[in-house]
Coordinates of C-alpha atoms in Angstrom, one line a residue:
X1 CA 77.1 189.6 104.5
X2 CA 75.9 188.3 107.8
X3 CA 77.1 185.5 110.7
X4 CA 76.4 182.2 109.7
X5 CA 73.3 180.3 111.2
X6 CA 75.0 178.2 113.8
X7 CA 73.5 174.2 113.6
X8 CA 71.4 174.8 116.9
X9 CA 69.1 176.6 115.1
X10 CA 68.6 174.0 113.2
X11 CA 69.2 170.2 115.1
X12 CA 69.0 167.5 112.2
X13 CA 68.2 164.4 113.0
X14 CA 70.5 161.0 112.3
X15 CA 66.9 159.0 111.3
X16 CA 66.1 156.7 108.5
X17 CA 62.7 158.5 108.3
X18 CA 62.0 161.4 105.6
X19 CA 61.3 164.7 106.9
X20 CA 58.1 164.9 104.4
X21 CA 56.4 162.1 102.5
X22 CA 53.6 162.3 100.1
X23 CA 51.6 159.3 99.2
X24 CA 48.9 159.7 96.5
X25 CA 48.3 163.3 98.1
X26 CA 45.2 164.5 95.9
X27 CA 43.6 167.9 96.4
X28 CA 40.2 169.8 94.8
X29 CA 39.4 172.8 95.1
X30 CA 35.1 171.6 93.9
X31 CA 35.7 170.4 90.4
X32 CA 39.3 171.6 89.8
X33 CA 41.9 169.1 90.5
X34 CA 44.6 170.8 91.7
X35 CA 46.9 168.2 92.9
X36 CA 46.5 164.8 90.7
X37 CA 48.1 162.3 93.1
X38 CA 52.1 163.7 94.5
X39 CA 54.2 161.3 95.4
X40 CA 57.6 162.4 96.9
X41 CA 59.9 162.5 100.0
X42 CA 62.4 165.0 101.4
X43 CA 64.9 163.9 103.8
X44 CA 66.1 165.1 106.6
X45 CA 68.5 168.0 106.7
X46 CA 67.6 168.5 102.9
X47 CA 66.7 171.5 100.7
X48 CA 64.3 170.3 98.7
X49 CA 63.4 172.5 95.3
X50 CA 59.6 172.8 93.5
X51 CA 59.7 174.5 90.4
X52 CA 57.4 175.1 87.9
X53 CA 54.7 177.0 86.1
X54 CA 52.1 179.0 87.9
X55 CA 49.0 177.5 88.2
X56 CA 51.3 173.6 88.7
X57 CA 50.4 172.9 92.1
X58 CA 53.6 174.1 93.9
X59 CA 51.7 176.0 96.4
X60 CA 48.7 174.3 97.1
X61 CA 50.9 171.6 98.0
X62 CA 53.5 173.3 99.8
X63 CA 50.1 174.8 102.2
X64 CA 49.2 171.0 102.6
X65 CA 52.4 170.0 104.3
X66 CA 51.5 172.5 107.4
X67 CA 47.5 171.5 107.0
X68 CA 46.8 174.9 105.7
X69 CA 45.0 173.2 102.7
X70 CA 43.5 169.5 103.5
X71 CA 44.3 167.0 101.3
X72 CA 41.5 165.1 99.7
X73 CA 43.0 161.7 98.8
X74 CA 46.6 159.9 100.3
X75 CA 49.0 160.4 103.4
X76 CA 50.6 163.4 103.9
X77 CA 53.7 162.7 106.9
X78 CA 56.1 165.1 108.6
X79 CA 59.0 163.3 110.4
X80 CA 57.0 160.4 110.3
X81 CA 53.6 161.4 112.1
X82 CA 50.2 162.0 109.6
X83 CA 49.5 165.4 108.6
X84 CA 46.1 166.9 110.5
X85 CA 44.6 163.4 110.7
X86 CA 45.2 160.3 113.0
X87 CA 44.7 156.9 111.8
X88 CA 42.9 154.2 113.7
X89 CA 43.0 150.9 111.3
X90 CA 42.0 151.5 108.5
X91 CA 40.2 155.2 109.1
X92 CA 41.4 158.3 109.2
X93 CA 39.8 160.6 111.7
X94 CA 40.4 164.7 111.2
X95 CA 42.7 166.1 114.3
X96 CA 41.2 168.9 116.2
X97 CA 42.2 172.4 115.4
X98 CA 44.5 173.1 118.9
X99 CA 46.4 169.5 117.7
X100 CA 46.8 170.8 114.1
X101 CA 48.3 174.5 116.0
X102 CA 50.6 172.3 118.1
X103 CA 51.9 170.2 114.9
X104 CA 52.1 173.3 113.0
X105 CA 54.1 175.2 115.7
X106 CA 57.5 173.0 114.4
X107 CA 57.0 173.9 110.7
X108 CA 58.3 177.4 109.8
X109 CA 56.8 179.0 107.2
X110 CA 57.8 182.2 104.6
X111 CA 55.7 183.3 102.0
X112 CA 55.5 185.2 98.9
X113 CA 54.1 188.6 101.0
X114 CA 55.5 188.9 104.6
X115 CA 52.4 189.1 106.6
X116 CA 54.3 191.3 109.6
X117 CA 52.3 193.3 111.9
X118 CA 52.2 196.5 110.7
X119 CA 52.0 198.0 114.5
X120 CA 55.4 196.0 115.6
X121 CA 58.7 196.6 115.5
X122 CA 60.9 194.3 113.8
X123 CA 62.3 192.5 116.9
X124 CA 58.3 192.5 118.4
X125 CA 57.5 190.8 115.4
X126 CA 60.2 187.9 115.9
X127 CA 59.4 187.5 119.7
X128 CA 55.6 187.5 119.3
X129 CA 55.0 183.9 118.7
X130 CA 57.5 182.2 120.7
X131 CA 55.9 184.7 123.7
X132 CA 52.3 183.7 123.1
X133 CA 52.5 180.2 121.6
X134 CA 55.2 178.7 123.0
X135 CA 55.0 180.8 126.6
X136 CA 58.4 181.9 126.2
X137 CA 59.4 184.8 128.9
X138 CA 59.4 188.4 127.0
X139 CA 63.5 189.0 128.1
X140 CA 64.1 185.8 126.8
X141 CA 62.2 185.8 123.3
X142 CA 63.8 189.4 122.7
X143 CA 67.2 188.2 123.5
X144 CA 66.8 185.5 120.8
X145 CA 64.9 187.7 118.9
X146 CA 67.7 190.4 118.5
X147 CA 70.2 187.4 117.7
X148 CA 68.1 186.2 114.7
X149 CA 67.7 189.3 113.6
X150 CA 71.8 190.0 113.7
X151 CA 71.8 186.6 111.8
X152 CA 69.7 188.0 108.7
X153 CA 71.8 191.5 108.9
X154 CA 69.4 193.4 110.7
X155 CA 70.6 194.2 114.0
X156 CA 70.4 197.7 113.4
X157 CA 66.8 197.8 112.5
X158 CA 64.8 195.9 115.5
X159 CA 63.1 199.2 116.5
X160 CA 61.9 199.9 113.1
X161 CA 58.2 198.8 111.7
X162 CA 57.6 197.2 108.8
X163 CA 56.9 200.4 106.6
X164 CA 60.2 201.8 107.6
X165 CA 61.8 198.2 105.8
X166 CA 62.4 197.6 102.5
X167 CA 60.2 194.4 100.9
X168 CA 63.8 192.2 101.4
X169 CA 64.3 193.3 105.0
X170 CA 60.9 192.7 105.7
X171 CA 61.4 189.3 104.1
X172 CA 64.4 188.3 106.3
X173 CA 62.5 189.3 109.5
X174 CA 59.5 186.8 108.2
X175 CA 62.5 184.0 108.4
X176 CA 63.8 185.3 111.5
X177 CA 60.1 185.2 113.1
X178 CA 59.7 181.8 111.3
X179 CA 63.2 180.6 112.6
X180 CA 62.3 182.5 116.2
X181 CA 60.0 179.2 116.9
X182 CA 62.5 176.8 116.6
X183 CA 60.9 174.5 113.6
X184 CA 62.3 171.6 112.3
X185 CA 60.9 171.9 108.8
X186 CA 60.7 175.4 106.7
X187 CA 58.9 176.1 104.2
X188 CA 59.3 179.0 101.4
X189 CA 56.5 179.7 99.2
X190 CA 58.2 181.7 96.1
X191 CA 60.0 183.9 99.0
X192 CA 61.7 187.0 96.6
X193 CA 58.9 186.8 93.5
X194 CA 57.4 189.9 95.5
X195 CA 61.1 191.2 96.0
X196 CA 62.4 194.2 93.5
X197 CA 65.4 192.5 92.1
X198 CA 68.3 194.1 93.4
X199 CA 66.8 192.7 96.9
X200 CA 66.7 189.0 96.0
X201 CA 70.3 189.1 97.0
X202 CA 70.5 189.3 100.4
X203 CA 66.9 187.3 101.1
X204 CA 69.0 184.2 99.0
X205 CA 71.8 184.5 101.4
X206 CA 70.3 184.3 104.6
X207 CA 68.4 181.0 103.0
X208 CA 72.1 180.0 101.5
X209 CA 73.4 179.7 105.3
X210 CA 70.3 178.6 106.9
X211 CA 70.7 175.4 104.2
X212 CA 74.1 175.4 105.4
X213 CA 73.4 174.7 109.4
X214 CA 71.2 171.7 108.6
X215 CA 67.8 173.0 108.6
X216 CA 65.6 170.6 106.4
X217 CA 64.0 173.8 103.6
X218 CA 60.9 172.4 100.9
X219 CA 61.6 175.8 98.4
X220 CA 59.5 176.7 95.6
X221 CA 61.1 179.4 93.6
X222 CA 61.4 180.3 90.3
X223 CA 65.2 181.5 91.2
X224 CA 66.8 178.7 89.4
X225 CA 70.3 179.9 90.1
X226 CA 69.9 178.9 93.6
X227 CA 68.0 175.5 93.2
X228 CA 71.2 175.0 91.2
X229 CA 73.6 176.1 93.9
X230 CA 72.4 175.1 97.1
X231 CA 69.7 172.8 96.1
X232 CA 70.0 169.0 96.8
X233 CA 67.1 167.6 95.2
X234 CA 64.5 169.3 92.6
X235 CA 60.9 167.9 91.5
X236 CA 59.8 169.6 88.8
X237 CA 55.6 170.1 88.3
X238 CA 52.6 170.8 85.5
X239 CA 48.9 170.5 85.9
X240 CA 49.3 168.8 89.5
X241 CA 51.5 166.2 88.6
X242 CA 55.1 165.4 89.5
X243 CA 56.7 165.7 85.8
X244 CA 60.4 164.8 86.8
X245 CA 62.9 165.0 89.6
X246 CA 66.2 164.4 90.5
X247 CA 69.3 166.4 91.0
X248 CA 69.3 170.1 90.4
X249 CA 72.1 170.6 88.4
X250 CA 70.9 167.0 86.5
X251 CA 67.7 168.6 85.6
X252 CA 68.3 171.9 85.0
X253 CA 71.4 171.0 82.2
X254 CA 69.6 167.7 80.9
X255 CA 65.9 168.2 81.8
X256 CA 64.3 164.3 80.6
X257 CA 61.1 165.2 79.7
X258 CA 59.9 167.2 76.8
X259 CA 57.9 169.5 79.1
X260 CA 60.5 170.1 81.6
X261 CA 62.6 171.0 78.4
X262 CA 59.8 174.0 76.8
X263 CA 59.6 175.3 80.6
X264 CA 63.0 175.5 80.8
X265 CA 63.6 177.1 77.8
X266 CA 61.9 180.3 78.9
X267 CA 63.3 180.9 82.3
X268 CA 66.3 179.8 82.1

């Protein structure tokens, strides 16, 4: 349905070093646990899947990778630099909030609702950020603008707001905005569950060829069809832990674990 993502939208590194790495990531929110100590690592160029029940843990963690939450306990990296802190020794001292903004500027991030400004048009909601974060000059942010929005099928629809989209073209201009900064990491929190379903289709295509140009994705869904098909690694979560992981189509057809097994069972 729409052009391709070329691979310069995405550059992937040829590095040794994974894109994210959990160590012992713990997180609280007062006396609930969420996160019980994650231990993972996504490599670069990767699309990485997080299923599970509600309530798991997907989320919260997903939020730590950008600093959004702060981790409690363990190391949290992205392409090899700590997440929100700096270490010195053995200590780890808390990052200001402008270093934490210019981190965060490289991780793209979609989530369940589309949080567009209502008072923009689709193309001034793709140019915004790369105008006033990245100091990008207005022709040229709309010029990429427009071609990120042809890439998700929505040429035709720059100079509409967001109530005049449907919830799964307002969900492909979210990833063109978050693709509009030129991360290196993107993350989708559950990107359709707020999608009717005959517009899951075209939100899973866009992400099909954005996998397909190199860009490194961490995806929780519940959309197991595509963790199958364009997934290339899966972790599979319950009460903040990591209960298995592997390949997709591994899992999914011969889940390990007895509770990877019952969750299966109902959603698949």
């Amino acid at each position: 349905m729409t052009e391709k993502l070329s691979t310069t939208d995405a550059p992937v590194k040829q590095a040794a070093v994974p894109m994210v790495k959990a160590e012992g990531v713990h997180k609280s929110y007062g006396p609930v646990e969420v996160l019980k100590g994650i231990d993972l690592e996504v490599k670069q160029g990767e699309v990485f899947c997080l299923i599970g029940p509600s309530g798991s843990g997907k989320s919260t963690f997903l939020r730590c990778i950008n600093h959004l939450e702060k981790i409690n306990a363990g190391r949290l990296y992205v392409d090899g630099e700590l997440v929100g802190y700096r270490q010195k020794g053995d200590k780890l001292y808390e990052l200001k909030d402008s270093e934490v903004a210019l981190k965060r500027r490289d991780i793209g991030m979609v989530f369940q609702r589309f949080n567009l400004f209502p008072h923009m048009t689709a193309v001034e909601n793709v140019m915004e950020a790369p105008v006033q974060v990245r100091g990008k000059n207005r022709a040229e942010a709309k010029e990429r603008a427009m071609a990120l929005l042809e890439r998700v099928g929505l040429g035709d629809k720059a100079g509409n707001y967001p109530s005049q989209l449907s919830g799964g073209q307002q969900q492909r201009v979210a990833i063109a905005r978050a693709l509009a900064m030129e991360p290196k990491l993107m993350l989708f929190d559950e990107p359709t569950s707020a999608l009717d379903p005959e517009l899951v289709g075209d939100v899973l295509d866009v992400m099909r060829d954005l996998a397909e140009s190199g860009m490194t994705m961490v995806v929780v869904t519940h959309e197991m069809g595509f963790a199958r098909e364009v997934g290339d690694s899966l972790v599979f979560m319950d009460g903040g832990v990591v209960v298995e992981s592997g390949n997709p189509r591994d899992v999914l057809t011969d889940p390990q674990q007895e509770r990877t097994k019952a969750f299966l069972s109902k959603v698949l």
